[in-house]
mmCIF file of N, CA and C in Angstrom:
data_model
loop_
_atom_site.group_PDB
_atom_site.id
_atom_site.type_symbol
_atom_site.label_atom_id
_atom_site.label_comp_id
_atom_site.label_asym_id
_atom_site.label_seq_id
_atom_site.Cartn_x
_atom_site.Cartn_y
_atom_site.Cartn_z
ATOM 1 N N MET A 1 33.650 43.215 -11.079
ATOM 2 C CA MET A 1 32.919 42.151 -10.436
ATOM 3 C C MET A 1 32.372 41.122 -11.424
ATOM 4 N N LYS A 2 32.745 41.218 -12.684
ATOM 5 C CA LYS A 2 32.286 40.235 -13.653
ATOM 6 C C LYS A 2 32.805 38.841 -13.319
ATOM 7 N N SER A 3 33.986 38.744 -12.754
ATOM 8 C CA SER A 3 34.571 37.439 -12.478
ATOM 9 C C SER A 3 33.881 36.728 -11.322
ATOM 10 N N ALA A 4 33.160 37.418 -10.474
ATOM 11 C CA ALA A 4 32.479 36.787 -9.343
ATOM 12 C C ALA A 4 31.301 35.935 -9.808
ATOM 13 N N ARG A 5 30.646 36.348 -10.870
ATOM 14 C CA ARG A 5 29.470 35.616 -11.353
ATOM 15 C C ARG A 5 29.826 34.185 -11.794
ATOM 16 N N PRO A 6 30.856 33.978 -12.621
ATOM 17 C CA PRO A 6 31.203 32.603 -12.999
ATOM 18 C C PRO A 6 31.631 31.760 -11.802
ATOM 19 N N VAL A 7 32.302 32.382 -10.838
ATOM 20 C CA VAL A 7 32.733 31.636 -9.649
ATOM 21 C C VAL A 7 31.515 31.153 -8.878
ATOM 22 N N ARG A 8 30.527 32.037 -8.686
ATOM 23 C CA ARG A 8 29.299 31.642 -7.989
ATOM 24 C C ARG A 8 28.548 30.577 -8.781
ATOM 25 N N SER A 9 28.546 30.724 -10.086
ATOM 26 C CA SER A 9 27.865 29.752 -10.939
ATOM 27 C C SER A 9 28.524 28.384 -10.821
ATOM 28 N N ARG A 10 29.857 28.360 -10.839
ATOM 29 C CA ARG A 10 30.576 27.089 -10.688
ATOM 30 C C ARG A 10 30.334 26.499 -9.310
ATOM 31 N N ALA A 11 30.286 27.347 -8.297
ATOM 32 C CA ALA A 11 30.033 26.861 -6.942
ATOM 33 C C ALA A 11 28.641 26.246 -6.847
ATOM 34 N N LEU A 12 27.665 26.882 -7.481
ATOM 35 C CA LEU A 12 26.301 26.362 -7.475
ATOM 36 C C LEU A 12 26.234 25.021 -8.200
ATOM 37 N N VAL A 13 26.879 24.943 -9.344
ATOM 38 C CA VAL A 13 26.901 23.685 -10.100
ATOM 39 C C VAL A 13 27.591 22.604 -9.282
ATOM 40 N N SER A 14 28.689 22.948 -8.643
ATOM 41 C CA SER A 14 29.411 21.988 -7.814
ATOM 42 C C SER A 14 28.530 21.493 -6.670
ATOM 43 N N GLU A 15 27.795 22.398 -6.063
ATOM 44 C CA GLU A 15 26.890 22.020 -4.971
ATOM 45 C C GLU A 15 25.783 21.102 -5.489
ATOM 46 N N GLN A 16 25.242 21.418 -6.649
ATOM 47 C CA GLN A 16 24.180 20.591 -7.230
ATOM 48 C C GLN A 16 24.695 19.199 -7.578
ATOM 49 N N VAL A 17 25.905 19.142 -8.100
ATOM 50 C CA VAL A 17 26.504 17.846 -8.417
ATOM 51 C C VAL A 17 26.699 17.044 -7.132
ATOM 52 N N GLY A 18 27.181 17.702 -6.089
ATOM 53 C CA GLY A 18 27.360 17.029 -4.803
ATOM 54 C C GLY A 18 26.051 16.486 -4.262
ATOM 55 N N GLU A 19 24.992 17.269 -4.359
ATOM 56 C CA GLU A 19 23.678 16.820 -3.901
ATOM 57 C C GLU A 19 23.191 15.632 -4.729
ATOM 58 N N ALA A 20 23.408 15.694 -6.026
ATOM 59 C CA ALA A 20 22.991 14.593 -6.899
ATOM 60 C C ALA A 20 23.750 13.315 -6.561
ATOM 61 N N VAL A 21 25.041 13.440 -6.297
ATOM 62 C CA VAL A 21 25.850 12.275 -5.927
ATOM 63 C C VAL A 21 25.352 11.696 -4.607
ATOM 64 N N ASN A 22 25.042 12.557 -3.645
ATOM 65 C CA ASN A 22 24.513 12.081 -2.365
ATOM 66 C C ASN A 22 23.183 11.358 -2.550
ATOM 67 N N GLN A 23 22.319 11.895 -3.395
ATOM 68 C CA GLN A 23 21.029 11.242 -3.658
ATOM 69 C C GLN A 23 21.230 9.883 -4.323
ATOM 70 N N MET A 24 22.165 9.817 -5.265
ATOM 71 C CA MET A 24 22.447 8.537 -5.917
ATOM 72 C C MET A 24 22.993 7.532 -4.909
ATOM 73 N N ASP A 25 23.840 7.990 -4.000
ATOM 74 C CA ASP A 25 24.390 7.110 -2.971
ATOM 75 C C ASP A 25 23.279 6.572 -2.080
ATOM 76 N N GLN A 26 22.382 7.449 -1.646
ATOM 77 C CA GLN A 26 21.269 7.014 -0.803
ATOM 78 C C GLN A 26 20.374 6.025 -1.544
ATOM 79 N N THR A 27 20.108 6.299 -2.803
ATOM 80 C CA THR A 27 19.277 5.397 -3.601
ATOM 81 C C THR A 27 19.960 4.048 -3.770
ATOM 82 N N THR A 28 21.261 4.066 -4.007
ATOM 83 C CA THR A 28 22.013 2.822 -4.161
ATOM 84 C C THR A 28 21.974 2.005 -2.879
ATOM 85 N N GLN A 29 22.157 2.663 -1.735
ATOM 86 C CA GLN A 29 22.106 1.957 -0.454
ATOM 87 C C GLN A 29 20.714 1.382 -0.201
ATOM 88 N N HIS A 30 19.686 2.156 -0.532
ATOM 89 C CA HIS A 30 18.313 1.680 -0.355
ATOM 90 C C HIS A 30 18.055 0.474 -1.254
ATOM 91 N N ASN A 31 18.507 0.557 -2.498
ATOM 92 C CA ASN A 31 18.333 -0.560 -3.430
ATOM 93 C C ASN A 31 19.067 -1.803 -2.941
ATOM 94 N N ALA A 32 20.255 -1.620 -2.382
ATOM 95 C CA ALA A 32 21.012 -2.758 -1.854
ATOM 96 C C ALA A 32 20.250 -3.421 -0.711
ATOM 97 N N ALA A 33 19.649 -2.613 0.148
ATOM 98 C CA ALA A 33 18.855 -3.160 1.251
ATOM 99 C C ALA A 33 17.647 -3.930 0.711
ATOM 100 N N LEU A 34 17.003 -3.392 -0.314
ATOM 101 C CA LEU A 34 15.859 -4.082 -0.916
ATOM 102 C C LEU A 34 16.279 -5.405 -1.551
ATOM 103 N N VAL A 35 17.442 -5.422 -2.170
ATOM 104 C CA VAL A 35 17.949 -6.655 -2.773
ATOM 105 C C VAL A 35 18.186 -7.703 -1.692
ATOM 106 N N GLU A 36 18.772 -7.297 -0.569
ATOM 107 C CA GLU A 36 19.002 -8.238 0.533
ATOM 108 C C GLU A 36 17.686 -8.782 1.067
ATOM 109 N N GLU A 37 16.698 -7.912 1.234
ATOM 110 C CA GLU A 37 15.386 -8.352 1.713
ATOM 111 C C GLU A 37 14.742 -9.312 0.720
ATOM 112 N N SER A 38 14.854 -9.008 -0.548
ATOM 113 C CA SER A 38 14.278 -9.873 -1.582
ATOM 114 C C SER A 38 14.968 -11.234 -1.597
ATOM 115 N N ALA A 39 16.275 -11.234 -1.437
ATOM 116 C CA ALA A 39 17.023 -12.492 -1.414
ATOM 117 C C ALA A 39 16.609 -13.335 -0.211
ATOM 118 N N ALA A 40 16.425 -12.697 0.934
ATOM 119 C CA ALA A 40 15.994 -13.422 2.132
ATOM 120 C C ALA A 40 14.588 -13.986 1.939
ATOM 121 N N ALA A 41 13.705 -13.203 1.343
ATOM 122 C CA ALA A 41 12.342 -13.677 1.090
ATOM 123 C C ALA A 41 12.352 -14.840 0.104
ATOM 124 N N ALA A 42 13.176 -14.749 -0.922
ATOM 125 C CA ALA A 42 13.271 -15.824 -1.912
ATOM 126 C C ALA A 42 13.790 -17.106 -1.267
ATOM 127 N N GLU A 43 14.770 -16.982 -0.404
ATOM 128 C CA GLU A 43 15.310 -18.158 0.290
ATOM 129 C C GLU A 43 14.250 -18.774 1.196
ATOM 130 N N SER A 44 13.498 -17.944 1.884
ATOM 131 C CA SER A 44 12.421 -18.438 2.739
ATOM 132 C C SER A 44 11.380 -19.191 1.914
ATOM 133 N N LEU A 45 11.005 -18.634 0.780
ATOM 134 C CA LEU A 45 10.045 -19.310 -0.092
ATOM 135 C C LEU A 45 10.604 -20.620 -0.631
ATOM 136 N N ARG A 46 11.891 -20.628 -0.944
ATOM 137 C CA ARG A 46 12.523 -21.859 -1.437
ATOM 138 C C ARG A 46 12.442 -22.956 -0.386
ATOM 139 N N LEU A 47 12.725 -22.598 0.867
ATOM 140 C CA LEU A 47 12.663 -23.580 1.952
ATOM 141 C C LEU A 47 11.233 -24.066 2.171
ATOM 142 N N GLN A 48 10.272 -23.153 2.115
ATOM 143 C CA GLN A 48 8.870 -23.542 2.282
ATOM 144 C C GLN A 48 8.424 -24.466 1.147
ATOM 145 N N ALA A 49 8.869 -24.182 -0.059
ATOM 146 C CA ALA A 49 8.519 -25.029 -1.199
ATOM 147 C C ALA A 49 9.110 -26.427 -1.030
ATOM 148 N N ALA A 50 10.329 -26.498 -0.544
ATOM 149 C CA ALA A 50 10.966 -27.796 -0.320
ATOM 150 C C ALA A 50 10.194 -28.586 0.738
ATOM 151 N N GLN A 51 9.756 -27.912 1.791
ATOM 152 C CA GLN A 51 8.967 -28.581 2.827
ATOM 153 C C GLN A 51 7.632 -29.057 2.262
ATOM 154 N N LEU A 52 7.017 -28.255 1.423
ATOM 155 C CA LEU A 52 5.746 -28.631 0.809
ATOM 156 C C LEU A 52 5.924 -29.857 -0.078
ATOM 157 N N VAL A 53 7.003 -29.894 -0.829
ATOM 158 C CA VAL A 53 7.283 -31.053 -1.683
ATOM 159 C C VAL A 53 7.410 -32.307 -0.825
ATOM 160 N N GLU A 54 8.091 -32.201 0.307
ATOM 161 C CA GLU A 54 8.236 -33.349 1.207
ATOM 162 C C GLU A 54 6.882 -33.800 1.746
ATOM 163 N N CYS A 55 6.043 -32.843 2.119
ATOM 164 C CA CYS A 55 4.713 -33.180 2.643
ATOM 165 C C CYS A 55 3.856 -33.858 1.581
ATOM 166 N N VAL A 56 3.867 -33.327 0.377
ATOM 167 C CA VAL A 56 3.059 -33.885 -0.710
ATOM 168 C C VAL A 56 3.570 -35.269 -1.097
ATOM 169 N N ALA A 57 4.858 -35.487 -1.001
ATOM 170 C CA ALA A 57 5.444 -36.777 -1.368
ATOM 171 C C ALA A 57 4.889 -37.897 -0.495
ATOM 172 N N GLN A 58 4.473 -37.596 0.700
ATOM 173 C CA GLN A 58 3.921 -38.615 1.600
ATOM 174 C C GLN A 58 2.574 -39.134 1.100
ATOM 175 N N PHE A 59 1.873 -38.353 0.295
ATOM 176 C CA PHE A 59 0.545 -38.730 -0.159
ATOM 177 C C PHE A 59 0.536 -39.364 -1.547
ATOM 178 N N ARG A 60 1.695 -39.496 -2.148
ATOM 179 C CA ARG A 60 1.747 -40.105 -3.480
ATOM 180 C C ARG A 60 1.474 -41.601 -3.372
ATOM 181 N N LEU A 61 0.784 -42.114 -4.358
ATOM 182 C CA LEU A 61 0.458 -43.546 -4.377
ATOM 183 C C LEU A 61 1.505 -44.342 -5.092
#
């Protein structure tokens, strides 16, 4: 039964690697969603800044 121990050990390592890959995938997807949200917020701020510039331009002498 000595050969069963390395097989179980490899199976455990394989399972741990699979779990780590799944966690990395979830983290990557979450980060991608955050990037999209940040890009949308940045675009919104850019538009608001442009509107503010237009408003302030009306008061220039």
